[in-house]
Structures are given as C-alpha cells and as structure tokens.
Amino acid sequence: MFFLVSVLLLAGCSLEKKSAVNRGLQNLTAHYNILFNANELLRKKQETYASSYIDSYNEILSVYQDTTAKSNTLDKDMEDAKLKANKVINIKEQSHYLGDAYLVLGKADYLEGDYYDAVEFFSYVIRSFPQQKYLIQQAMIWKARSMFYLNQLPQAKLTIDSAIKSINPKKKAFIADIYATKMQYDINVQDYIDAEEMGKQAVHYCHDKPERLRWTFILAQIQELNNKPADAIKNYTSIVKSNASFEMAFNAQLNSIRIVDNQNGIKVSRIDRLKSLLKKENNKEFIDQIYFQIGEIYLANKNIDNAMKNYHLSTKYSLKNQNQKGLSYLRLADIYFKTKADYTSAKKYYDSTLMNLSPTYRGYQLIKKKGDNLQILADRFGIIAREDTLQMLAQLDEKTRAAHIDAMVNREILQQQAATDASNTGSATFANRQTTQTNSTGGSSFYFYNSNAISQGYSDFKLRWGNRKLEDNWRVSNRASSNITQAASTTLDPDAPADVATKPKSAPTAAGFRQQLIKDLPLTPDLLAKSNTRVYNAYFDIANFYRDILGDTTEAIATYELILKRFPDGRDKPAIYYNLYRLYSTGNPAKSDEYKNLLLKNYPETPFAKVIIDPEYSKKLNDADAALNALYNQVYDAYSKKDYKLTISNSDELLKQYPNNKWSAQIAYLRAMASGHLEKLDPFNADLNAIIAKYPNDRLIIPLVKQHLAYIAANQAEMASRPVVLVDNGPNGIPLVTPVPEQPTINYALQVAQKRIEPKAETKPPIVTPPLAKPTVAEQLTKKLTDTSRTVVKAPAVDSLAKNQPVSTPQVITPPKPKVPSIYSLRDSTNYYFVINVASGSTNLASSRFGIGQFNRANYQGSSIIHQLIYVGDNNTLIYVGRFYSIADVKAYARAIIPLMPDIMKVPKDEYSFFIITQQNLDKLTSKVRLDSYMDFYQNNY
C-alpha cells in the first residue's frame, strides 16, 4: 500500500515533466473531461439561443439563430466554459488540445457578443495550429461569422474563400457550415445568385434536420428573389410536408400562396384565400400573421385605410407573438410618418414597436434612432401649436378671450373625464372577468381537470412572468425571451386613449389649466417677441431636421419658405437663402437662381454669397485661418513661457495684421493677462473694462472678464497694494489667477496596455485569464448632444459644395455605418467625460486647451472639472473633460461648449469632432481601430 501511494505521489510530482506518459494523461483529461464539458456548455447555449430566437418571416431568415443583443452582465455558463478552456491552456500544455481550448474561448466570446475578442482567438487558432485542419475550418467559419457583426465583410469573404479552398470531400464534418456561412455573406451583400448555389450546397451536406429545414426555407426565399417561382414552391412545399415547426410551415404555405397568385396575376383572390385561413382552427395562433399579410397586400396596392385596419387587427390578435405585434406597429408608424405626416402618432407607434420587437430584430437600432429623432418634430410642432394658440388668445378682447379660455378648459375637463371613464371601464371589465372566473365551476375540483382554474393560473403566471417558453431555467432573468416578454408586459398601447396609456399621476385641475393659460399669454411686446422666437427656433429645427436627418427636400423647402413668409426680418435670412438655393438646384433651377440672386443682392458680404461668387473662397478662408492660427499660437506660446513683453508685442502685431478677427477678444484677453504681470491695478482694470466695451457679445471671454472684475471689486484694497496685479503661482480657487497653460499629459496607450491579454503568434500560446465582471446596462440615451440647440449653417466648405449638400458647422458625426454589436456598453456610470477628438497628431493643442480652460473657469468656477490629453494611435489626440457624475451633466456641458468650439479650437474645423464617453469605455480606446469602433457605437446609441 505504501509503495502504491509513493508511486502515485511521484507520478503526480512529475506531471509537469515532458514525457509520453504525461502527454497521454493530459490528452485524456483535456479531451474527455475538461473540453467535453466546455463544449457541452457551448452547445446548450446555442440551443437556448435558437429556442428563444424570434424570426421575422417577412425578411430573409438569418442562417444561424444567434443572439445579436449583447448582454452587459456575465453569462455564467460562458464564463465556466472559458475557465475550463483556460485550465487546459494553463496546466495541460503538453496535450494536443491547446488549439481546441482557444477555439472554445473564441466561441464563448462570440456567444457573449464579444466579436472583437472572438476574431482574435479564431485568428490565433488559424495562425498557430496550421496542421490541425479540422480546427482551422471551424475557426474560419466562426471568424467569418464574427466579422459579419463587425461589418468587416471584405475580410470575412477572404476568410470564407480560404475555408472553401480547404474543403476535403472525404471529410464532411464542417462542409455544410462553410457553405452556409458563405450563403449568409452573399445575403448580406445581396448577391442572391451565388447565395442560391451556396444554399443548395449547404442543404446537400447538412445532416442536422432542423438546420436543413431552416436552410431549405432560406433557399426558397432566395429563389423567389431570383425569379425562380417553381423552385421556390418546391422547397416551400417540402417544408409544409415535413415536420418543421408549425410557424415555419405556416409561413411556407403563405409564401406559396403569394407566389401562385403572382404567377396568375391575381391580387384580390389572395386576400380571400388568406381570409379563409382565419376560419381554420389550427391557424388560431397565427391570426395576427394572417391579418398582417392582408395588410401588406392592401399597402402594396396603396389602399392605406384597409391596410391600417388589418394592421390594427394584427396587433389585437398578437397575444403571444410580440415580434409580430412589433412589426404591425412598425407598419402603422411608417404610415403615420410617411403618408399622413402625423409625427406625434408616428412617435407613439415607433415607441410601441420598440417595446414589442426583440432587440435581436434586424434594424432595431435604426428604428430606435428614427423614433428618437421623431421626438424633435413632435416637440417642435407642439411648441408651435401652443405658442400660436397663446398668441391668438392674446389678440382677443378680454370678453372674447375669456369665452375661448372657458371653452378650452371645458374641453380639457371632458378629456380628463373620458380618460377616467375609460380607465374605470377597463378596471371594471377586469374585475368582472375575475369574478366570473371565480364563481364559475369547471365540473371538477381537480386543478388540471378544471378549465377555469387552468385559465386563471395561466393568467396569473403571465401577469408575473410574461410569455415565457416551457424550457429549462425559464426563470433566469437575463434570457433573451424574458427580455422580450418583459418589454411586452410594459408595452404602451398607442391605440389606447392617451391618458389611459400614459396617465400621469395627477392630472392638472381645471383651475390650474386656466391659470397656466392666462400666465403664459404674451400680452406685452417683450413677451410676444419671446413667443415668436420660440416659434422661429422651432420652425428652424424642423427645417434642418427635414434637410439633414430625413433628407426630405420638399418638406425642408416648404418649411424654410414658411419661415421667410412668417418672419420676413429673421436673423438667418442669408443661411435660409443659401439653403433654398442648394435645395432647389436639382429640381427647380429657376427657383434656385431666384434665391441665389436674392442672396447676392442683399447679403453680398456674407460667406454664403462669397462661396457662390468664388468657389475657391472656402479654401482661401481656410488658408487665412491657418495663418491666423499660427500667429495666435505664437502669442499663446509666449504667454505660456511667461514672456509677457513678447506676448504683448505679438498680440499688437496680430491685431494690426488681422483687425476684428474671430479671436480678437481672446487675443485682447491674453494681452491684458500679460500686462497684469507687469502693471498695477488701475491700468489692468482699465484693460478689462476695455475688453467688455469692445467685445460685449463674446460668449467665451466676457463671462471670465466679469468674474475678474467682480473679484477685483471685492478685493480692491489688497490688489491695489500689490506691486503688480498678477503674481505667478497665486492661490488656487479664486477667479483672478494666472491660468495654468498645460496639465499633465498621460501616455494612455502605455497605461492601459496591460489591461487586456491578446493572443500572439508564439511557440507557446499565452495564458488567458477570464475577463473582469461586466456592468449592468443603463437606459439607452435617446438624444444627441445638440438636440436643444438650433443648427444654423455658418460657413460653406468646398467638400460640401462638391457633394451638393447644405453646409453645417462641425458636429459630432462619424461616417455612417451599419449597427453592429460592440465591446462598449451603456452602463450607468458616475464617470462621464466630454471628449474632443483631434485627428492630427502633429497639431499644437496648447492654445485650444487654454480656450477650454477659459470656458471652464468662466462657467464651472469652483468645480473639479479638468481637461487632460490622451493619445490614441499615431494621429489622434483626445482632450477629455470631466469628471461628470451623470449623463445629464455631461450633456449639459456639451450643449454649452459646442456652440463656442469654433472660437475655442485653434485647429481646422474638419480636424476635430466631439463625443461623450464613460470611463469604462475610455479605458478601451487603445488604438485607432478601437476609436473608430467606438464612434460606430456612439453614432448608433447616443
């Protein structure tokens, strides 16, 4: 016995030694124990995703039922799989299964939505284990699928092509998946001819029956698009006759009906045939889809009223299929938006769409963006309607006005009463239903024989848990199906009376409503002017929204012309004339010339007129700005080096060469600050007052100068006794203190380089540790930074002229890209920063940072807000300002500083942009690629 124990101990102590015995033991335990269990976790997760995935049969189905809604909480099963894979990598390094372990890590990241990391692991497998062909093929398949979500389609195609070339007909394990992945690529790039061929190959080699049926359905959809109705019907019929899910078979039957009717040129009969399906008992659960299909036919035939009627019926009968209800709401929202121009109703239906649709639905983020942006139109039209009503009332005599107000109050009372009645009726109906269920008998006391008891239990279950599938772990809160159900359980019905759907806790009383109306009446010229300003700004926002967001030229023109008609003396007539000149240029050259001539005749000195006369004007303007930038930086450099005499002489020379330039106030301020180090109080005080007198409307410098004067007034005696007013290294925290030119620069890349382990092509694979815990998701942001400020075209640029597009000031815009899941999160944070991204690594930012400091001192005196630099890649410098403790605070800061950025930034406007970021996401910006990916995330979510 002692001998046996000794042998085992010796064997255990020698497991680290490289030997055939140890290698065999490690192969055995790694393959049949650790990796087997890890792959089982992955398989079950894929099955879970497939069972909870909601297909949209009105579009081409996805080849794989992946989740596209990245969770921001750790998935326990996936983390367990990663731990097992890491165990093989760390302590089974002699085994032949290191490549399999890295493949597990990549798959786990993919299934968690971490596509960037997944691509890196799959690339590592392809690069480091070239002899293991079965691993290479799997890694190529999963790498390409990951790249689809990252919108890296060219790279994905190269990977798929390599996988196809590696196919060995004798080894058919992964051939079907290779062709299926290529089919998904072809669908994404809309190459349906090749997609059909790939679909045939995928179906041919597929041995998994559910996947084969799914791919057959997709193949039929592609054949429809390729005008091969006979082949499509054949495949749809095979689905109907198979043991496919009833939903798939039902949709295959619907599609077959559509193809047959299209072949015969019949339209009405299809509606009749669809209506006949409503009478069949086995179609009861699919009534909502039938009504939706009927609505689609009516919509295609421009029969809007009947289309809306059937979409409403579809929502009414969508009891379990929340995705279908969401699609019906989407159609109604689009009708209200595009056809009826009822933006308030459209906003409600878009909101209901988002509440019902699964986040995995293709285009979900685009729908969200449209719904969020529509709030601008709804809000602005609401402002106009309210101000117009108030102005109308103000123009009436007191007796007539009182009568009108009485009528409005009565209507408000009736609306509130109707809402209350509707709410009470709904409650009474529910109570009666509960009473009826309670009093009725089911013929048996045994629960499962009592239909009423079962119905009541089902209702109670849905009330608490929603429409959850009968499956393992159905109570887990972060499942995709429960997310959908949870959203559905809180859905606001846009068809309900407004006060029922969104009933406030306490509606205003009649007296309060009357009092508010009277209080807001613009009865004086000053109040009327303010009311008109609100209307003017609202119309301007609407016009810009049509032009920039929706690209609706007709509505943009109509709104701009309405502004000219209603506000003939408006302050932005040059910008409006220029916009109308550009908007009319393609469709109505005569009108375009009319507005061009008005601009040239009445406002010849504006940049808008000059850019029409001289197309090179923008370039010349940029050249002039570049020279001005250089001279300003000379002034600032002298100031930062405390060479105050040189600062004064450089300032005088600059103002002489460029009198009344856009930075004159800032130059005068720097000159005054330099003089303050060389003179006593009285001349310094005079310099500050001269700045206020000469530049009273400067929004950056004047607030700061007023703070200085206020401080001087409060400390007159002490400052008058100084030999010079300003002393370097003065006390902090007072308004009048020498600004610190620079703050420490952080080499950000070095600071965070060790935060993340990336696999490299080494002889020995790196050790991979599991990631840190991920935070929870915050409520997604819905407004852009400048939602509340009016966008006015300021200076035309050459590139915008070449594209024949209206010109606008710099804003937080990145090149539009399709939405993809991201490594970044919208976590609720108390660490927010406003970031200025300067896309030029050689630009001197000292003077720009000084301007930011001036703004912060003037507007955030006494706060802990600072600005610092980080470098991302070779050519991007980020100035990040913070810390802000809430998203509302950082957005308020952004709205305040963005209008002043042309004055603050001493770099060309096309070289910088803005965005908001959390500390957690900031930590991930380690390269230009990461920065670009964050800009995609920012564009889609903020």
PDB file of C-alpha atoms in Angstrom, residues 280-453:
ATOM      1  CA  LYS A 280     -59.352  27.146 -39.666  1.00  0.00           C
ATOM      2  CA  GLU A 281     -58.967  26.165 -36.030  1.00  0.00           C
ATOM      3  CA  ASN A 282     -55.332  25.109 -36.369  1.00  0.00           C
ATOM      4  CA  ASN A 283     -54.470  28.644 -37.546  1.00  0.00           C
ATOM      5  CA  LYS A 284     -55.801  30.287 -34.398  1.00  0.00           C
ATOM      6  CA  GLU A 285     -52.361  31.147 -33.063  1.00  0.00           C
ATOM      7  CA  PHE A 286     -51.412  32.735 -36.387  1.00  0.00           C
ATOM      8  CA  ILE A 287     -54.365  35.041 -36.918  1.00  0.00           C
ATOM      9  CA  ASP A 288     -52.102  38.025 -36.267  1.00  0.00           C
ATOM     10  CA  GLN A 289     -49.781  36.977 -39.096  1.00  0.00           C
ATOM     11  CA  ILE A 290     -52.673  36.446 -41.471  1.00  0.00           C
ATOM     12  CA  TYR A 291     -54.046  39.933 -40.824  1.00  0.00           C
ATOM     13  CA  PHE A 292     -50.543  41.307 -41.251  1.00  0.00           C
ATOM     14  CA  GLN A 293     -50.208  39.637 -44.661  1.00  0.00           C
ATOM     15  CA  ILE A 294     -53.580  41.054 -45.703  1.00  0.00           C
ATOM     16  CA  GLY A 295     -52.436  44.485 -44.599  1.00  0.00           C
ATOM     17  CA  GLU A 296     -49.257  44.083 -46.667  1.00  0.00           C
ATOM     18  CA  ILE A 297     -51.320  43.424 -49.799  1.00  0.00           C
ATOM     19  CA  TYR A 298     -53.511  46.463 -49.213  1.00  0.00           C
ATOM     20  CA  LEU A 299     -50.457  48.617 -48.535  1.00  0.00           C
ATOM     21  CA  ALA A 300     -48.789  47.474 -51.753  1.00  0.00           C
ATOM     22  CA  ASN A 301     -51.968  48.478 -53.596  1.00  0.00           C
ATOM     23  CA  LYS A 302     -51.992  51.933 -51.927  1.00  0.00           C
ATOM     24  CA  ASN A 303     -55.175  51.106 -50.028  1.00  0.00           C
ATOM     25  CA  ILE A 304     -53.978  52.798 -46.852  1.00  0.00           C
ATOM     26  CA  ASP A 305     -57.218  52.670 -44.854  1.00  0.00           C
ATOM     27  CA  ASN A 306     -57.707  48.920 -45.261  1.00  0.00           C
ATOM     28  CA  ALA A 307     -54.022  48.324 -44.667  1.00  0.00           C
ATOM     29  CA  MET A 308     -54.222  50.193 -41.356  1.00  0.00           C
ATOM     30  CA  LYS A 309     -57.387  48.330 -40.413  1.00  0.00           C
ATOM     31  CA  ASN A 310     -55.684  44.951 -40.835  1.00  0.00           C
ATOM     32  CA  TYR A 311     -52.510  46.045 -39.089  1.00  0.00           C
ATOM     33  CA  HIS A 312     -54.655  47.087 -36.129  1.00  0.00           C
ATOM     34  CA  LEU A 313     -56.370  43.682 -36.193  1.00  0.00           C
ATOM     35  CA  SER A 314     -52.962  42.048 -36.255  1.00  0.00           C
ATOM     36  CA  THR A 315     -51.916  43.887 -33.095  1.00  0.00           C
ATOM     37  CA  LYS A 316     -55.217  42.987 -31.468  1.00  0.00           C
ATOM     38  CA  TYR A 317     -54.710  39.259 -32.020  1.00  0.00           C
ATOM     39  CA  SER A 318     -50.974  39.209 -31.280  1.00  0.00           C
ATOM     40  CA  LEU A 319     -51.257  37.646 -27.843  1.00  0.00           C
ATOM     41  CA  LYS A 320     -48.015  35.672 -27.752  1.00  0.00           C
ATOM     42  CA  ASN A 321     -46.016  36.688 -30.810  1.00  0.00           C
ATOM     43  CA  GLN A 322     -44.664  40.016 -29.602  1.00  0.00           C
ATOM     44  CA  ASN A 323     -42.366  40.277 -32.596  1.00  0.00           C
ATOM     45  CA  GLN A 324     -45.343  40.186 -34.948  1.00  0.00           C
ATOM     46  CA  LYS A 325     -47.094  42.847 -32.900  1.00  0.00           C
ATOM     47  CA  GLY A 326     -43.969  44.960 -33.162  1.00  0.00           C
ATOM     48  CA  LEU A 327     -43.885  44.568 -36.950  1.00  0.00           C
ATOM     49  CA  SER A 328     -47.533  45.627 -37.207  1.00  0.00           C
ATOM     50  CA  TYR A 329     -46.833  48.672 -35.058  1.00  0.00           C
ATOM     51  CA  LEU A 330     -43.850  49.420 -37.294  1.00  0.00           C
ATOM     52  CA  ARG A 331     -46.033  49.459 -40.409  1.00  0.00           C
ATOM     53  CA  LEU A 332     -48.526  51.771 -38.694  1.00  0.00           C
ATOM     54  CA  ALA A 333     -45.713  54.046 -37.542  1.00  0.00           C
ATOM     55  CA  ASP A 334     -44.340  54.270 -41.078  1.00  0.00           C
ATOM     56  CA  ILE A 335     -47.788  55.093 -42.450  1.00  0.00           C
ATOM     57  CA  TYR A 336     -48.317  57.883 -39.933  1.00  0.00           C
ATOM     58  CA  PHE A 337     -44.830  59.162 -40.664  1.00  0.00           C
ATOM     59  CA  LYS A 338     -44.574  58.888 -44.451  1.00  0.00           C
ATOM     60  CA  THR A 339     -48.189  59.072 -45.616  1.00  0.00           C
ATOM     61  CA  LYS A 340     -50.117  61.030 -43.025  1.00  0.00           C
ATOM     62  CA  ALA A 341     -47.305  63.252 -41.705  1.00  0.00           C
ATOM     63  CA  ASP A 342     -48.753  62.757 -38.218  1.00  0.00           C
ATOM     64  CA  TYR A 343     -45.463  62.761 -36.316  1.00  0.00           C
ATOM     65  CA  THR A 344     -46.978  62.648 -32.857  1.00  0.00           C
ATOM     66  CA  SER A 345     -48.849  59.420 -33.675  1.00  0.00           C
ATOM     67  CA  ALA A 346     -45.832  58.071 -35.520  1.00  0.00           C
ATOM     68  CA  LYS A 347     -43.713  58.634 -32.424  1.00  0.00           C
ATOM     69  CA  LYS A 348     -46.185  56.629 -30.314  1.00  0.00           C
ATOM     70  CA  TYR A 349     -46.191  53.722 -32.748  1.00  0.00           C
ATOM     71  CA  TYR A 350     -42.402  53.691 -33.054  1.00  0.00           C
ATOM     72  CA  ASP A 351     -42.217  53.561 -29.256  1.00  0.00           C
ATOM     73  CA  SER A 352     -44.643  50.630 -29.213  1.00  0.00           C
ATOM     74  CA  THR A 353     -42.628  48.961 -31.965  1.00  0.00           C
ATOM     75  CA  LEU A 354     -39.515  49.105 -29.845  1.00  0.00           C
ATOM     76  CA  MET A 355     -41.360  47.878 -26.762  1.00  0.00           C
ATOM     77  CA  ASN A 356     -42.507  44.762 -28.628  1.00  0.00           C
ATOM     78  CA  LEU A 357     -39.758  43.942 -31.084  1.00  0.00           C
ATOM     79  CA  SER A 358     -36.909  41.795 -29.884  1.00  0.00           C
ATOM     80  CA  PRO A 359     -33.573  43.645 -29.698  1.00  0.00           C
ATOM     81  CA  THR A 360     -32.263  40.869 -31.957  1.00  0.00           C
ATOM     82  CA  TYR A 361     -34.510  42.090 -34.767  1.00  0.00           C
ATOM     83  CA  ARG A 362     -32.509  43.283 -37.740  1.00  0.00           C
ATOM     84  CA  GLY A 363     -32.730  47.062 -37.953  1.00  0.00           C
ATOM     85  CA  TYR A 364     -33.817  47.506 -34.331  1.00  0.00           C
ATOM     86  CA  GLN A 365     -31.305  50.298 -33.701  1.00  0.00           C
ATOM     87  CA  LEU A 366     -32.292  52.103 -36.894  1.00  0.00           C
ATOM     88  CA  ILE A 367     -35.925  52.028 -35.819  1.00  0.00           C
ATOM     89  CA  LYS A 368     -34.909  53.329 -32.422  1.00  0.00           C
ATOM     90  CA  LYS A 369     -32.950  56.157 -33.987  1.00  0.00           C
ATOM     91  CA  LYS A 370     -35.878  57.167 -36.167  1.00  0.00           C
ATOM     92  CA  GLY A 371     -38.289  57.033 -33.243  1.00  0.00           C
ATOM     93  CA  ASP A 372     -35.955  59.073 -31.068  1.00  0.00           C
ATOM     94  CA  ASN A 373     -35.439  61.679 -33.759  1.00  0.00           C
ATOM     95  CA  LEU A 374     -39.162  61.996 -34.349  1.00  0.00           C
ATOM     96  CA  GLN A 375     -39.432  63.405 -30.864  1.00  0.00           C
ATOM     97  CA  ILE A 376     -37.814  66.519 -32.290  1.00  0.00           C
ATOM     98  CA  LEU A 377     -40.665  67.017 -34.764  1.00  0.00           C
ATOM     99  CA  ALA A 378     -43.323  66.172 -32.195  1.00  0.00           C
ATOM    100  CA  ASP A 379     -41.820  68.586 -29.654  1.00  0.00           C
ATOM    101  CA  ARG A 380     -41.294  71.404 -32.145  1.00  0.00           C
ATOM    102  CA  PHE A 381     -44.770  71.143 -33.627  1.00  0.00           C
ATOM    103  CA  GLY A 382     -46.137  71.101 -30.086  1.00  0.00           C
ATOM    104  CA  ILE A 383     -44.261  74.318 -29.302  1.00  0.00           C
ATOM    105  CA  ILE A 384     -45.634  75.984 -32.437  1.00  0.00           C
ATOM    106  CA  ALA A 385     -49.210  74.901 -31.748  1.00  0.00           C
ATOM    107  CA  ARG A 386     -49.076  76.111 -28.150  1.00  0.00           C
ATOM    108  CA  GLU A 387     -47.468  79.464 -28.963  1.00  0.00           C
ATOM    109  CA  ASP A 388     -49.869  80.079 -31.844  1.00  0.00           C
ATOM    110  CA  THR A 389     -52.809  79.382 -29.537  1.00  0.00           C
ATOM    111  CA  LEU A 390     -51.466  81.701 -26.867  1.00  0.00           C
ATOM    112  CA  GLN A 391     -50.827  84.473 -29.401  1.00  0.00           C
ATOM    113  CA  MET A 392     -54.327  84.068 -30.794  1.00  0.00           C
ATOM    114  CA  LEU A 393     -55.809  84.400 -27.315  1.00  0.00           C
ATOM    115  CA  ALA A 394     -53.639  87.428 -26.542  1.00  0.00           C
ATOM    116  CA  GLN A 395     -55.009  89.288 -29.574  1.00  0.00           C
ATOM    117  CA  LEU A 396     -58.633  88.935 -28.449  1.00  0.00           C
ATOM    118  CA  ASP A 397     -60.517  91.376 -26.268  1.00  0.00           C
ATOM    119  CA  GLU A 398     -60.947  90.284 -22.670  1.00  0.00           C
ATOM    120  CA  LYS A 399     -64.554  89.107 -23.041  1.00  0.00           C
ATOM    121  CA  THR A 400     -63.881  87.013 -26.148  1.00  0.00           C
ATOM    122  CA  ARG A 401     -60.644  85.713 -24.682  1.00  0.00           C
ATOM    123  CA  ALA A 402     -62.429  84.591 -21.518  1.00  0.00           C
ATOM    124  CA  ALA A 403     -65.007  82.732 -23.609  1.00  0.00           C
ATOM    125  CA  HIS A 404     -62.308  80.957 -25.581  1.00  0.00           C
ATOM    126  CA  ILE A 405     -60.439  80.008 -22.412  1.00  0.00           C
ATOM    127  CA  ASP A 406     -63.686  78.686 -20.903  1.00  0.00           C
ATOM    128  CA  ALA A 407     -64.195  76.511 -23.976  1.00  0.00           C
ATOM    129  CA  MET A 408     -60.627  75.202 -23.779  1.00  0.00           C
ATOM    130  CA  VAL A 409     -60.996  74.437 -20.077  1.00  0.00           C
ATOM    131  CA  ASN A 410     -64.253  72.587 -20.758  1.00  0.00           C
ATOM    132  CA  ARG A 411     -62.592  70.501 -23.443  1.00  0.00           C
ATOM    133  CA  GLU A 412     -59.775  69.690 -21.030  1.00  0.00           C
ATOM    134  CA  ILE A 413     -62.291  68.624 -18.364  1.00  0.00           C
ATOM    135  CA  LEU A 414     -64.138  66.398 -20.866  1.00  0.00           C
ATOM    136  CA  GLN A 415     -60.878  64.787 -21.973  1.00  0.00           C
ATOM    137  CA  GLN A 416     -59.879  64.078 -18.385  1.00  0.00           C
ATOM    138  CA  GLN A 417     -63.321  62.663 -17.639  1.00  0.00           C
ATOM    139  CA  ALA A 418     -63.199  60.449 -20.723  1.00  0.00           C
ATOM    140  CA  ALA A 419     -59.797  59.169 -19.660  1.00  0.00           C
ATOM    141  CA  THR A 420     -61.087  58.441 -16.152  1.00  0.00           C
ATOM    142  CA  ASP A 421     -64.162  56.651 -17.509  1.00  0.00           C
ATOM    143  CA  ALA A 422     -62.044  54.569 -19.840  1.00  0.00           C
ATOM    144  CA  SER A 423     -59.727  53.631 -17.002  1.00  0.00           C
ATOM    145  CA  ASN A 424     -62.636  52.713 -14.721  1.00  0.00           C
ATOM    146  CA  THR A 425     -64.286  50.724 -17.501  1.00  0.00           C
ATOM    147  CA  GLY A 426     -61.102  48.766 -18.024  1.00  0.00           C
ATOM    148  CA  SER A 427     -60.784  48.073 -14.307  1.00  0.00           C
ATOM    149  CA  ALA A 428     -64.436  47.039 -14.053  1.00  0.00           C
ATOM    150  CA  THR A 429     -64.084  44.691 -17.011  1.00  0.00           C
ATOM    151  CA  PHE A 430     -61.073  43.060 -15.418  1.00  0.00           C
ATOM    152  CA  ALA A 431     -62.852  42.768 -12.073  1.00  0.00           C
ATOM    153  CA  ASN A 432     -65.941  41.257 -13.716  1.00  0.00           C
ATOM    154  CA  ARG A 433     -63.780  38.760 -15.559  1.00  0.00           C
ATOM    155  CA  GLN A 434     -62.084  37.798 -12.313  1.00  0.00           C
ATOM    156  CA  THR A 435     -65.430  37.469 -10.561  1.00  0.00           C
ATOM    157  CA  THR A 436     -66.841  35.349 -13.363  1.00  0.00           C
ATOM    158  CA  GLN A 437     -63.840  33.090 -13.258  1.00  0.00           C
ATOM    159  CA  THR A 438     -64.092  32.783  -9.501  1.00  0.00           C
ATOM    160  CA  ASN A 439     -67.823  31.992  -9.459  1.00  0.00           C
ATOM    161  CA  SER A 440     -67.854  29.568 -12.369  1.00  0.00           C
ATOM    162  CA  THR A 441     -67.264  25.869 -11.859  1.00  0.00           C
ATOM    163  CA  GLY A 442     -65.278  23.664 -14.101  1.00  0.00           C
ATOM    164  CA  GLY A 443     -67.031  20.398 -13.371  1.00  0.00           C
ATOM    165  CA  SER A 444     -64.224  19.039 -11.231  1.00  0.00           C
ATOM    166  CA  SER A 445     -62.316  20.028  -8.131  1.00  0.00           C
ATOM    167  CA  PHE A 446     -59.062  18.622  -9.525  1.00  0.00           C
ATOM    168  CA  TYR A 447     -56.996  21.565 -10.784  1.00  0.00           C
ATOM    169  CA  PHE A 448     -55.889  20.107 -14.121  1.00  0.00           C
ATOM    170  CA  TYR A 449     -59.445  18.977 -14.942  1.00  0.00           C
ATOM    171  CA  ASN A 450     -60.852  22.439 -14.194  1.00  0.00           C
ATOM    172  CA  SER A 451     -60.539  24.606 -17.314  1.00  0.00           C
ATOM    173  CA  ASN A 452     -61.354  27.816 -15.414  1.00  0.00           C
ATOM    174  CA  ALA A 453     -58.698  27.100 -12.816  1.00  0.00           C
TER     175      ALA A 453
END
